[in-house]
mmCIF file with all atom_site columns, C-alpha atoms in Angstrom:
data_model
loop_
_atom_site.group_PDB
_atom_site.id
_atom_site.type_symbol
_atom_site.label_atom_id
_atom_site.label_alt_id
_atom_site.label_comp_id
_atom_site.label_asym_id
_atom_site.label_entity_id
_atom_site.label_seq_id
_atom_site.pdbx_PDB_ins_code
_atom_site.Cartn_x
_atom_site.Cartn_y
_atom_site.Cartn_z
_atom_site.occupancy
_atom_site.B_iso_or_equiv
_atom_site.pdbx_formal_charge
_atom_site.auth_seq_id
_atom_site.auth_comp_id
_atom_site.auth_asym_id
_atom_site.auth_atom_id
_atom_site.pdbx_PDB_model_num
ATOM 1   C CA . MET A 1 1   ? 0.004  0.021   -0.015  1.00 0.00 ? 257 MET A CA 1
ATOM 2   C CA . PHE A 1 2   ? 2.741  2.463   0.904   1.00 0.00 ? 258 PHE A CA 1
ATOM 3   C CA . LEU A 1 3   ? 4.578  2.008   -2.362  1.00 0.00 ? 259 LEU A CA 1
ATOM 4   C CA . SER A 1 4   ? 1.500  2.369   -4.571  1.00 0.00 ? 260 SER A CA 1
ATOM 5   C CA . LYS A 1 5   ? 0.295  5.430   -2.618  1.00 0.00 ? 261 LYS A CA 1
ATOM 6   C CA . TRP A 1 6   ? 3.699  7.074   -2.833  1.00 0.00 ? 262 TRP A CA 1
ATOM 7   C CA . SER A 1 7   ? 3.999  6.358   -6.577  1.00 0.00 ? 263 SER A CA 1
ATOM 8   C CA . VAL A 1 8   ? 0.591  8.006   -7.243  1.00 0.00 ? 264 VAL A CA 1
ATOM 9   C CA . GLN A 1 9   ? 1.490  11.039  -5.154  1.00 0.00 ? 265 GLN A CA 1
ATOM 10  C CA . ARG A 1 10  ? 5.029  11.420  -6.576  1.00 0.00 ? 266 ARG A CA 1
ATOM 11  C CA . PRO A 1 11  ? 5.145  9.938   -10.106 1.00 0.00 ? 267 PRO A CA 1
ATOM 12  C CA . ILE A 1 12  ? 8.307  11.766  -11.167 1.00 0.00 ? 268 ILE A CA 1
ATOM 13  C CA . ALA A 1 13  ? 10.276 10.538  -8.117  1.00 0.00 ? 269 ALA A CA 1
ATOM 14  C CA . MET A 1 14  ? 9.163  6.914   -8.718  1.00 0.00 ? 270 MET A CA 1
ATOM 15  C CA . THR A 1 15  ? 10.049 7.171   -12.433 1.00 0.00 ? 271 THR A CA 1
ATOM 16  C CA . ALA A 1 16  ? 13.490 8.501   -11.474 1.00 0.00 ? 272 ALA A CA 1
ATOM 17  C CA . LEU A 1 17  ? 13.957 5.657   -8.968  1.00 0.00 ? 273 LEU A CA 1
ATOM 18  C CA . ILE A 1 18  ? 13.023 2.994   -11.543 1.00 0.00 ? 274 ILE A CA 1
ATOM 19  C CA . ILE A 1 19  ? 15.391 4.539   -14.114 1.00 0.00 ? 275 ILE A CA 1
ATOM 20  C CA . VAL A 1 20  ? 18.221 4.548   -11.558 1.00 0.00 ? 276 VAL A CA 1
ATOM 21  C CA . LEU A 1 21  ? 17.563 0.901   -10.642 1.00 0.00 ? 277 LEU A CA 1
ATOM 22  C CA . VAL A 1 22  ? 17.463 -0.128  -14.325 1.00 0.00 ? 278 VAL A CA 1
ATOM 23  C CA . MET A 1 23  ? 20.742 1.705   -14.979 1.00 0.00 ? 279 MET A CA 1
ATOM 24  C CA . ILE A 1 24  ? 22.410 -0.018  -12.013 1.00 0.00 ? 280 ILE A CA 1
ATOM 25  C CA . GLY A 1 25  ? 21.178 -3.381  -13.255 1.00 0.00 ? 281 GLY A CA 1
ATOM 26  C CA . ILE A 1 26  ? 22.495 -2.722  -16.803 1.00 0.00 ? 282 ILE A CA 1
ATOM 27  C CA . SER A 1 27  ? 25.883 -1.601  -15.487 1.00 0.00 ? 283 SER A CA 1
ATOM 28  C CA . LEU A 1 28  ? 26.251 -4.673  -13.204 1.00 0.00 ? 284 LEU A CA 1
ATOM 29  C CA . TYR A 1 29  ? 25.047 -7.215  -15.794 1.00 0.00 ? 285 TYR A CA 1
ATOM 30  C CA . PRO A 1 30  ? 28.459 -7.862  -17.420 1.00 0.00 ? 286 PRO A CA 1
ATOM 31  C CA . ARG A 1 31  ? 29.893 -8.737  -14.002 1.00 0.00 ? 287 ARG A CA 1
ATOM 32  C CA . LEU A 1 32  ? 27.264 -11.412 -13.442 1.00 0.00 ? 288 LEU A CA 1
ATOM 33  C CA . SER A 1 33  ? 28.846 -14.797 -13.904 1.00 0.00 ? 289 SER A CA 1
ATOM 34  C CA . ILE A 1 34  ? 26.400 -17.563 -14.688 1.00 0.00 ? 290 ILE A CA 1
ATOM 35  C CA . ASP A 1 35  ? 27.859 -20.831 -15.866 1.00 0.00 ? 291 ASP A CA 1
ATOM 36  C CA . LEU A 1 36  ? 25.459 -23.425 -17.205 1.00 0.00 ? 292 LEU A CA 1
ATOM 37  C CA . LEU A 1 37  ? 28.150 -26.110 -17.225 1.00 0.00 ? 293 LEU A CA 1
ATOM 38  C CA . PRO A 1 38  ? 30.501 -25.436 -14.355 1.00 0.00 ? 294 PRO A CA 1
ATOM 39  C CA . ASN A 1 39  ? 33.950 -27.006 -14.433 1.00 0.00 ? 295 ASN A CA 1
ATOM 40  C CA . MET A 1 40  ? 33.822 -29.869 -11.972 1.00 0.00 ? 296 MET A CA 1
ATOM 41  C CA . GLU A 1 41  ? 35.812 -33.020 -11.548 1.00 0.00 ? 297 GLU A CA 1
ATOM 42  C CA . VAL A 1 42  ? 34.092 -36.226 -10.485 1.00 0.00 ? 298 VAL A CA 1
ATOM 43  C CA . PRO A 1 43  ? 36.309 -38.101 -8.044  1.00 0.00 ? 299 PRO A CA 1
ATOM 44  C CA . MET A 1 44  ? 36.975 -41.473 -9.700  1.00 0.00 ? 300 MET A CA 1
ATOM 45  C CA . VAL A 1 45  ? 39.703 -44.092 -9.535  1.00 0.00 ? 301 VAL A CA 1
ATOM 46  C CA . LEU A 1 46  ? 40.140 -46.837 -12.125 1.00 0.00 ? 302 LEU A CA 1
ATOM 47  C CA . VAL A 1 47  ? 41.813 -50.087 -11.043 1.00 0.00 ? 303 VAL A CA 1
ATOM 48  C CA . ARG A 1 48  ? 43.061 -52.217 -13.978 1.00 0.00 ? 304 ARG A CA 1
ATOM 49  C CA . CYS A 1 49  ? 44.456 -55.726 -13.525 1.00 0.00 ? 305 CYS A CA 1
ATOM 50  C CA . GLU A 1 50  ? 45.911 -58.066 -16.091 1.00 0.00 ? 306 GLU A CA 1
ATOM 51  C CA . TYR A 1 51  ? 45.835 -61.809 -15.825 1.00 0.00 ? 307 TYR A CA 1
ATOM 52  C CA . GLN A 1 52  ? 47.187 -63.472 -18.994 1.00 0.00 ? 308 GLN A CA 1
ATOM 53  C CA . GLY A 1 53  ? 45.385 -66.561 -20.289 1.00 0.00 ? 309 GLY A CA 1
ATOM 54  C CA . ALA A 1 54  ? 42.371 -66.274 -18.004 1.00 0.00 ? 310 ALA A CA 1
ATOM 55  C CA . SER A 1 55  ? 38.722 -66.297 -19.017 1.00 0.00 ? 311 SER A CA 1
ATOM 56  C CA . PRO A 1 56  ? 36.339 -63.551 -17.923 1.00 0.00 ? 312 PRO A CA 1
ATOM 57  C CA . THR A 1 57  ? 34.687 -65.855 -15.396 1.00 0.00 ? 313 THR A CA 1
ATOM 58  C CA . GLU A 1 58  ? 38.033 -66.790 -13.804 1.00 0.00 ? 314 GLU A CA 1
ATOM 59  C CA . ILE A 1 59  ? 38.955 -63.110 -13.641 1.00 0.00 ? 315 ILE A CA 1
ATOM 60  C CA . GLU A 1 60  ? 35.646 -62.233 -12.044 1.00 0.00 ? 316 GLU A CA 1
ATOM 61  C CA . VAL A 1 61  ? 35.914 -64.921 -9.327  1.00 0.00 ? 317 VAL A CA 1
ATOM 62  C CA . GLU A 1 62  ? 39.636 -64.590 -8.570  1.00 0.00 ? 318 GLU A CA 1
ATOM 63  C CA . ILE A 1 63  ? 40.313 -60.914 -9.075  1.00 0.00 ? 319 ILE A CA 1
ATOM 64  C CA . VAL A 1 64  ? 37.255 -58.690 -9.290  1.00 0.00 ? 320 VAL A CA 1
ATOM 65  C CA . LYS A 1 65  ? 35.392 -60.137 -6.286  1.00 0.00 ? 321 LYS A CA 1
ATOM 66  C CA . ARG A 1 66  ? 38.466 -59.882 -4.115  1.00 0.00 ? 322 ARG A CA 1
ATOM 67  C CA . ILE A 1 67  ? 39.254 -56.314 -5.106  1.00 0.00 ? 323 ILE A CA 1
ATOM 68  C CA . GLU A 1 68  ? 35.600 -55.242 -4.694  1.00 0.00 ? 324 GLU A CA 1
ATOM 69  C CA . ASP A 1 69  ? 35.514 -56.799 -1.227  1.00 0.00 ? 325 ASP A CA 1
ATOM 70  C CA . ALA A 1 70  ? 38.777 -55.073 -0.246  1.00 0.00 ? 326 ALA A CA 1
ATOM 71  C CA . VAL A 1 71  ? 37.877 -51.566 -1.483  1.00 0.00 ? 327 VAL A CA 1
ATOM 72  C CA . SER A 1 72  ? 34.250 -51.582 -0.426  1.00 0.00 ? 328 SER A CA 1
ATOM 73  C CA . SER A 1 73  ? 35.270 -50.804 3.140   1.00 0.00 ? 329 SER A CA 1
ATOM 74  C CA . LEU A 1 74  ? 36.870 -47.487 2.136   1.00 0.00 ? 330 LEU A CA 1
ATOM 75  C CA . ASP A 1 75  ? 35.178 -44.266 3.228   1.00 0.00 ? 331 ASP A CA 1
ATOM 76  C CA . GLY A 1 76  ? 33.371 -42.127 0.696   1.00 0.00 ? 332 GLY A CA 1
ATOM 77  C CA . ILE A 1 77  ? 32.687 -44.685 -2.026  1.00 0.00 ? 333 ILE A CA 1
ATOM 78  C CA . LYS A 1 78  ? 29.535 -43.835 -3.927  1.00 0.00 ? 334 LYS A CA 1
ATOM 79  C CA . HIS A 1 79  ? 29.456 -46.463 -6.648  1.00 0.00 ? 335 HIS A CA 1
ATOM 80  C CA . ILE A 1 80  ? 31.562 -49.398 -7.852  1.00 0.00 ? 336 ILE A CA 1
ATOM 81  C CA . THR A 1 81  ? 31.457 -50.646 -11.411 1.00 0.00 ? 337 THR A CA 1
ATOM 82  C CA . SER A 1 82  ? 33.470 -53.629 -12.608 1.00 0.00 ? 338 SER A CA 1
ATOM 83  C CA . MET A 1 83  ? 34.057 -55.189 -16.004 1.00 0.00 ? 339 MET A CA 1
ATOM 84  C CA . SER A 1 84  ? 35.700 -58.562 -16.642 1.00 0.00 ? 340 SER A CA 1
ATOM 85  C CA . MET A 1 85  ? 37.205 -59.266 -20.044 1.00 0.00 ? 341 MET A CA 1
ATOM 86  C CA . GLU A 1 86  ? 39.559 -61.819 -21.370 1.00 0.00 ? 342 GLU A CA 1
ATOM 87  C CA . ASP A 1 87  ? 43.025 -61.278 -19.797 1.00 0.00 ? 343 ASP A CA 1
ATOM 88  C CA . GLU A 1 88  ? 41.875 -58.065 -18.021 1.00 0.00 ? 344 GLU A CA 1
ATOM 89  C CA . ALA A 1 89  ? 39.672 -56.683 -15.224 1.00 0.00 ? 345 ALA A CA 1
ATOM 90  C CA . ARG A 1 90  ? 38.594 -53.029 -14.744 1.00 0.00 ? 346 ARG A CA 1
ATOM 91  C CA . ILE A 1 91  ? 37.074 -51.742 -11.523 1.00 0.00 ? 347 ILE A CA 1
ATOM 92  C CA . GLN A 1 92  ? 35.829 -48.165 -11.524 1.00 0.00 ? 348 GLN A CA 1
ATOM 93  C CA . LEU A 1 93  ? 35.349 -46.529 -8.109  1.00 0.00 ? 349 LEU A CA 1
ATOM 94  C CA . GLU A 1 94  ? 33.325 -43.353 -7.875  1.00 0.00 ? 350 GLU A CA 1
ATOM 95  C CA . PHE A 1 95  ? 33.668 -41.342 -4.659  1.00 0.00 ? 351 PHE A CA 1
ATOM 96  C CA . ASN A 1 96  ? 31.481 -38.726 -3.082  1.00 0.00 ? 352 ASN A CA 1
ATOM 97  C CA . MET A 1 97  ? 32.163 -35.113 -4.026  1.00 0.00 ? 353 MET A CA 1
ATOM 98  C CA . GLY A 1 98  ? 34.826 -33.572 -1.908  1.00 0.00 ? 354 GLY A CA 1
ATOM 99  C CA . THR A 1 99  ? 36.883 -36.730 -1.528  1.00 0.00 ? 355 THR A CA 1
ATOM 100 C CA . ASP A 1 100 ? 40.586 -36.295 -2.231  1.00 0.00 ? 356 ASP A CA 1
ATOM 101 C CA . VAL A 1 101 ? 41.330 -38.701 -5.097  1.00 0.00 ? 357 VAL A CA 1
ATOM 102 C CA . ASP A 1 102 ? 45.046 -38.886 -4.331  1.00 0.00 ? 358 ASP A CA 1
ATOM 103 C CA . ILE A 1 103 ? 44.474 -40.099 -0.822  1.00 0.00 ? 359 ILE A CA 1
ATOM 104 C CA . ALA A 1 104 ? 41.792 -42.526 -2.016  1.00 0.00 ? 360 ALA A CA 1
ATOM 105 C CA . ALA A 1 105 ? 44.163 -43.956 -4.668  1.00 0.00 ? 361 ALA A CA 1
ATOM 106 C CA . THR A 1 106 ? 46.870 -44.434 -1.982  1.00 0.00 ? 362 THR A CA 1
ATOM 107 C CA . ASP A 1 107 ? 44.354 -46.256 0.214   1.00 0.00 ? 363 ASP A CA 1
ATOM 108 C CA . ILE A 1 108 ? 43.359 -48.482 -2.680  1.00 0.00 ? 364 ILE A CA 1
ATOM 109 C CA . ARG A 1 109 ? 46.969 -49.412 -3.413  1.00 0.00 ? 365 ARG A CA 1
#
């Protein structure tokens, strides 16, 4: 009520106020930093193991299961993904945001 009453009684003052606010907004617009895709790094560690002459099922039973059991007790693990191929196993560990990847990689070793 106060603003509408004041703008009816003093239209020139309100127009001047609006013009000043618009000019301040226009002058500060270039300083506004909006980033639709911010630069962020997802904390991930990839463990790769080779076992020559082994089938994917042997690798899964002998290597992947043991590594998953060993690293699952680490703090901050969000998701574990593993892939068993012929002669190779890959385990991808995704950590919660804010986890130091260097410390996590040292713990995994």
